Short mmCIF file of C-alpha atoms in Angstrom, two decimals:
data_model
loop_
_atom_site.label_atom_id
_atom_site.label_comp_id
_atom_site.label_asym_id
_atom_site.label_seq_id
_atom_site.Cartn_x
_atom_site.Cartn_y
_atom_site.Cartn_z
CA UNK A 1 -8.28 -56.59 73.00
CA UNK A 2 -12.12 -56.16 74.70
CA UNK A 3 -11.79 -52.29 75.02
CA UNK A 4 -11.51 -52.61 71.01
CA UNK A 5 -14.59 -54.64 70.98
CA UNK A 6 -16.68 -52.91 73.33
CA UNK A 7 -15.47 -49.72 70.74
CA UNK A 8 -16.80 -51.47 67.70
CA UNK A 9 -19.87 -52.45 69.23
CA UNK A 10 -20.79 -48.82 70.30
CA UNK A 11 -19.66 -47.01 66.97
CA UNK A 12 -22.06 -49.42 65.06
CA UNK A 13 -25.03 -49.02 67.57
CA UNK A 14 -24.64 -44.94 66.82
CA UNK A 15 -24.57 -45.94 63.12
CA UNK A 16 -27.87 -47.67 63.96
CA UNK A 17 -29.90 -44.32 65.24
CA UNK A 18 -32.16 -42.40 63.18
CA UNK A 19 -30.55 -38.98 62.43
CA UNK A 20 -33.03 -36.60 63.38
CA UNK A 21 -33.32 -33.61 61.31
CA UNK A 22 -35.04 -30.20 63.62
CA UNK A 23 -36.32 -28.58 61.25
CA UNK A 24 -36.24 -24.96 61.91
CA UNK A 25 -39.22 -23.14 62.36
CA UNK A 26 -41.58 -21.17 59.84
CA UNK A 27 -43.14 -18.02 59.92
CA UNK A 28 -46.56 -17.74 60.72
CA UNK A 29 -48.54 -17.25 58.04
CA UNK A 30 -50.25 -13.51 58.92
CA UNK A 31 -54.03 -13.09 60.13
CA UNK A 32 -56.84 -12.80 57.63
CA UNK A 33 -57.25 -9.17 57.32
CA UNK A 34 -59.98 -7.41 58.60
CA UNK A 35 -63.73 -7.34 56.52
CA UNK A 36 -65.85 -4.58 55.22
CA UNK A 37 -69.59 -6.78 55.25
CA UNK A 38 -72.37 -5.91 52.44
CA UNK A 39 -75.66 -7.21 52.82
CA UNK A 40 -78.79 -6.34 50.74
CA UNK A 41 -80.26 -6.18 47.20
CA UNK A 42 -79.59 -5.29 43.60
CA UNK A 43 -77.86 -2.33 44.07
CA UNK A 44 -75.70 -3.51 46.95
CA UNK A 45 -74.55 -6.30 44.35
CA UNK A 46 -74.00 -3.92 41.31
CA UNK A 47 -76.78 -4.49 39.93
CA UNK A 48 -77.02 -1.17 36.88
CA UNK A 49 -73.03 -0.28 36.50
CA UNK A 50 -71.36 -1.08 33.76
CA UNK A 51 -68.89 -3.73 35.36
CA UNK A 52 -68.86 -5.37 38.60
CA UNK A 53 -66.06 -2.87 39.82
CA UNK A 54 -67.72 -0.15 38.96
CA UNK A 55 -71.07 -0.97 41.81
CA UNK A 56 -71.37 0.99 45.26
CA UNK A 57 -69.15 -1.73 47.13
CA UNK A 58 -65.96 -2.00 45.36
CA UNK A 59 -66.16 1.50 45.49
CA UNK A 60 -66.30 2.07 48.75
CA UNK A 61 -64.16 -0.67 49.06
CA UNK A 62 -61.42 1.18 47.43
CA UNK A 63 -62.17 4.82 48.72
CA UNK A 64 -61.49 3.04 52.46
CA UNK A 65 -58.25 0.99 51.34
CA UNK A 66 -56.97 4.95 50.07
CA UNK A 67 -58.26 6.01 53.77
CA UNK A 68 -55.87 4.26 55.70
CA UNK A 69 -51.98 5.67 56.42
CA UNK A 70 -50.81 1.60 57.32
CA UNK A 71 -48.81 0.82 54.21
CA UNK A 72 -51.48 1.57 51.65
CA UNK A 73 -53.16 -1.78 52.90
CA UNK A 74 -50.62 -3.94 52.13
CA UNK A 75 -49.37 -4.08 56.09
CA UNK A 76 -50.24 -6.84 58.51
CA UNK A 77 -53.13 -5.06 60.29
CA UNK A 78 -53.88 -2.81 57.05
CA UNK A 79 -55.03 -5.26 55.09
CA UNK A 80 -58.81 -5.07 54.09
CA UNK A 81 -60.87 -6.96 52.28
CA UNK A 82 -65.13 -6.97 50.87
CA UNK A 83 -67.48 -10.02 51.72
CA UNK A 84 -70.32 -9.39 49.66
CA UNK A 85 -72.99 -11.38 50.42
CA UNK A 86 -75.92 -9.25 48.62
CA UNK A 87 -78.72 -11.02 45.88
CA UNK A 88 -80.45 -9.24 43.44
CA UNK A 89 -84.21 -9.26 44.01
CA UNK A 90 -83.55 -9.51 47.46
CA UNK A 91 -86.23 -8.61 50.07
CA UNK A 92 -85.86 -8.22 53.73
CA UNK A 93 -87.30 -11.65 54.73
CA UNK A 94 -84.63 -13.10 52.33
CA UNK A 95 -81.79 -11.35 54.19
CA UNK A 96 -82.74 -12.99 57.12
CA UNK A 97 -83.40 -16.50 55.76
CA UNK A 98 -80.09 -16.39 53.52
CA UNK A 99 -77.51 -13.74 54.28
CA UNK A 100 -77.38 -13.40 57.79
CA UNK A 101 -77.32 -16.66 59.05
CA UNK A 102 -73.69 -16.36 56.58
CA UNK A 103 -72.76 -12.46 58.11
CA UNK A 104 -73.23 -14.11 62.19
CA UNK A 105 -71.03 -16.77 61.10
CA UNK A 106 -68.44 -14.69 59.83
CA UNK A 107 -69.24 -11.74 62.57
CA UNK A 108 -68.56 -15.29 65.39
CA UNK A 109 -65.40 -16.31 63.70
CA UNK A 110 -63.80 -13.16 63.45
CA UNK A 111 -64.97 -10.54 66.23
CA UNK A 112 -65.57 -13.93 67.99
CA UNK A 113 -62.01 -14.70 68.50
CA UNK A 114 -58.72 -12.67 70.53
CA UNK A 115 -57.18 -11.38 67.06
CA UNK A 116 -58.72 -8.00 66.30
CA UNK A 117 -57.41 -7.08 63.70
CA UNK A 118 -58.71 -9.47 61.69
CA UNK A 119 -62.43 -7.89 62.76
CA UNK A 120 -65.42 -7.36 60.25
CA UNK A 121 -65.06 -3.38 60.67
CA UNK A 122 -67.35 -2.05 58.83
CA UNK A 123 -71.07 -3.69 57.76
CA UNK A 124 -73.32 -2.13 55.01
CA UNK A 125 -76.96 -2.58 54.39
CA UNK A 126 -79.16 -2.39 51.14
CA UNK A 127 -82.35 -3.61 51.80
CA UNK A 128 -85.96 -2.89 51.96
CA UNK A 129 -86.70 -1.15 48.51
CA UNK A 130 -88.30 -5.01 47.21
CA UNK A 131 -90.44 -5.25 49.35
CA UNK A 132 -92.32 -2.13 48.71
CA UNK A 133 -91.40 -1.58 44.95
CA UNK A 134 -94.01 -3.99 42.78
CA UNK A 135 -96.56 -4.25 45.47
CA UNK A 136 -97.13 -0.75 46.51
CA UNK A 137 -97.08 0.08 42.63
CA UNK A 138 -99.62 -2.39 41.70
CA UNK A 139 -101.79 -1.56 44.84
CA UNK A 140 -101.14 2.49 43.78
CA UNK A 141 -101.90 2.58 39.95
CA UNK A 142 -105.48 4.29 40.16
CA UNK A 143 -103.61 6.88 42.64
CA UNK A 144 -103.53 7.24 46.77
CA UNK A 145 -106.45 4.86 47.34
CA UNK A 146 -107.18 3.87 50.43
CA UNK A 147 -106.31 0.49 49.49
CA UNK A 148 -102.68 1.95 48.43
CA UNK A 149 -102.60 3.83 51.91
CA UNK A 150 -103.30 0.13 54.09
CA UNK A 151 -100.75 -2.13 51.43
CA UNK A 152 -98.20 0.65 52.19
CA UNK A 153 -98.48 1.39 55.72
CA UNK A 154 -98.65 -2.51 56.20
CA UNK A 155 -95.25 -2.83 54.58
CA UNK A 156 -93.55 -0.26 55.89
CA UNK A 157 -94.55 -1.74 59.60
CA UNK A 158 -93.41 -5.19 58.28
CA UNK A 159 -89.81 -3.80 56.97
CA UNK A 160 -89.38 -2.09 60.43
CA UNK A 161 -89.78 -5.23 62.31
CA UNK A 162 -87.72 -7.12 59.86
CA UNK A 163 -84.76 -4.33 60.53
CA UNK A 164 -85.12 -5.49 64.37
CA UNK A 165 -84.78 -8.35 63.83
CA UNK A 166 -81.58 -8.19 61.32
CA UNK A 167 -80.19 -4.90 63.28
CA UNK A 168 -80.41 -6.72 66.57
CA UNK A 169 -78.77 -9.63 65.56
CA UNK A 170 -75.59 -8.14 63.58
CA UNK A 171 -74.78 -5.62 66.26
CA UNK A 172 -75.12 -8.36 69.38
CA UNK A 173 -72.42 -10.62 67.12
CA UNK A 174 -70.30 -8.00 65.70
CA UNK A 175 -70.64 -5.75 69.28
CA UNK A 176 -69.88 -2.29 69.11
CA UNK A 177 -66.72 -1.68 68.01
CA UNK A 178 -67.70 -2.67 64.42
CA UNK A 179 -70.03 0.27 62.07
CA UNK A 180 -73.38 -0.55 61.13
CA UNK A 181 -73.99 1.86 57.87
CA UNK A 182 -77.80 1.77 56.26
CA UNK A 183 -78.99 2.97 53.42
CA UNK A 184 -81.58 5.17 52.62
CA UNK A 185 -83.22 4.52 49.68
CA UNK A 186 -83.35 7.04 46.33
CA UNK A 187 -86.82 7.32 44.09
CA UNK A 188 -86.27 5.72 41.27
CA UNK A 189 -89.41 6.54 39.77
CA UNK A 190 -88.86 10.75 39.42
CA UNK A 191 -88.45 11.25 36.18
CA UNK A 192 -88.98 7.29 35.03
CA UNK A 193 -92.32 6.25 34.08
CA UNK A 194 -95.58 8.39 35.03
CA UNK A 195 -95.61 11.27 37.39
CA UNK A 196 -98.00 9.61 39.85
CA UNK A 197 -96.17 6.61 40.50
CA UNK A 198 -93.71 8.21 41.63
CA UNK A 199 -95.71 11.05 43.55
CA UNK A 200 -96.97 7.88 45.40
CA UNK A 201 -93.04 6.19 45.69
CA UNK A 202 -92.17 9.80 47.27
CA UNK A 203 -95.09 9.10 49.92
CA UNK A 204 -93.74 5.77 50.47
CA UNK A 205 -90.49 6.74 51.22
CA UNK A 206 -90.12 9.79 53.18
CA UNK A 207 -93.16 9.67 54.45
CA UNK A 208 -96.54 12.45 54.59
CA UNK A 209 -99.92 13.14 54.96
CA UNK A 210 -102.00 10.00 54.64
CA UNK A 211 -98.83 7.03 55.39
CA UNK A 212 -97.23 9.02 57.49
CA UNK A 213 -93.91 6.87 58.15
CA UNK A 214 -92.05 6.09 55.15
CA UNK A 215 -89.67 3.14 54.36
CA UNK A 216 -86.51 5.93 55.34
CA UNK A 217 -88.39 6.98 58.27
CA UNK A 218 -88.12 3.21 59.31
CA UNK A 219 -84.34 3.05 58.06
CA UNK A 220 -83.69 6.31 60.18
CA UNK A 221 -84.67 4.81 63.23
CA UNK A 222 -83.91 1.55 63.44
CA UNK A 223 -80.49 3.16 62.76
CA UNK A 224 -80.29 5.14 65.93
CA UNK A 225 -81.62 2.46 67.96
CA UNK A 226 -78.73 0.33 67.35
CA UNK A 227 -76.31 2.91 66.91
CA UNK A 228 -75.85 2.85 63.23
CA UNK A 229 -75.48 5.93 60.39
CA UNK A 230 -77.75 6.43 58.08
CA UNK A 231 -75.99 7.22 54.03
CA UNK A 232 -78.45 9.62 52.77
CA UNK A 233 -79.55 9.08 48.79
CA UNK A 234 -82.90 10.02 48.40
CA UNK A 235 -81.41 13.44 47.16
CA UNK A 236 -77.85 12.29 46.40
CA UNK A 237 -79.25 10.71 43.13
CA UNK A 238 -79.90 11.95 39.93
CA UNK A 239 -82.43 11.37 37.95
CA UNK A 240 -80.02 10.79 34.94
CA UNK A 241 -78.32 8.26 37.17
CA UNK A 242 -80.89 5.88 37.00
CA UNK A 243 -81.14 2.87 34.37
CA UNK A 244 -83.97 2.73 32.07
CA UNK A 245 -85.32 0.23 34.10
CA UNK A 246 -85.85 2.49 36.82
CA UNK A 247 -84.98 1.06 39.10
CA UNK A 248 -80.74 0.36 39.39
CA UNK A 249 -78.47 3.08 39.06
CA UNK A 250 -75.48 4.04 36.68
CA UNK A 251 -71.78 4.22 37.29
CA UNK A 252 -72.56 7.62 38.18
CA UNK A 253 -75.31 6.48 40.67
CA UNK A 254 -73.14 4.01 42.11
CA UNK A 255 -70.62 6.17 43.13
CA UNK A 256 -72.72 9.05 44.15
CA UNK A 257 -73.99 6.31 46.66
CA UNK A 258 -70.31 5.12 47.58
CA UNK A 259 -69.41 8.71 48.46
CA UNK A 260 -72.78 8.95 50.28
CA UNK A 261 -71.85 5.97 52.65
CA UNK A 262 -67.87 7.30 52.85
CA UNK A 263 -68.80 10.65 54.05
CA UNK A 264 -71.02 8.78 56.96
CA UNK A 265 -68.97 5.93 57.58
CA UNK A 266 -65.71 8.12 57.71
CA UNK A 267 -67.53 10.35 60.10
CA UNK A 268 -68.36 7.38 62.49
CA UNK A 269 -64.46 6.28 62.83
#
């Protein structure tokens, strides 16, 4: 009888113990894809293209995805996304103030962790054109005068200093495993506007004579200093591929820019 009572109390106690359900371990979420980061001005933002997907950044992203052989970009470790921080009208100062902090934060998050699969693999930069375009047009409307030369030379030097800041900070945050590609500018005024201004734009972009160092010279020199590559668009963009605003490329122009980047990025990998 006593044994029966002890058994009854034991069964009652067991019945009162909460049942703990052990959940089966869930599969971890896949890591974020690796990243193509774009910085720059309206050209990088896709202005001039008939739709956002026809800007050079989306076109280049598609080229990069097609070039990947592991699952066409769908397999873990093979996926690729783009982050485009470019802003129409941006100057090098605007990029340093607004785009660079976000770019550094992304690089520190992705390239600074122990998971290389989600690294920023490529950075493209199109910047500097807005630093020079309007001031040079205003200063050089009367031709290559001393004032014109002084303004152009001063602005090119300022852009060079900005590129030093931009590239040094990006390279430090990204490390040497990330490709950085810069765009050397085309002349949007060729066959678009007064011939005199087109000639001045050539001088400011490529240098020579009274302006020994042009914007594209600065871009090439800075690229070499920081282990970057240069997409040459100076001769790649036909005058017929520039919009009537005499600034932005049309769909064909954006396609040519994407191809110019794809060529040097492919060679750098």
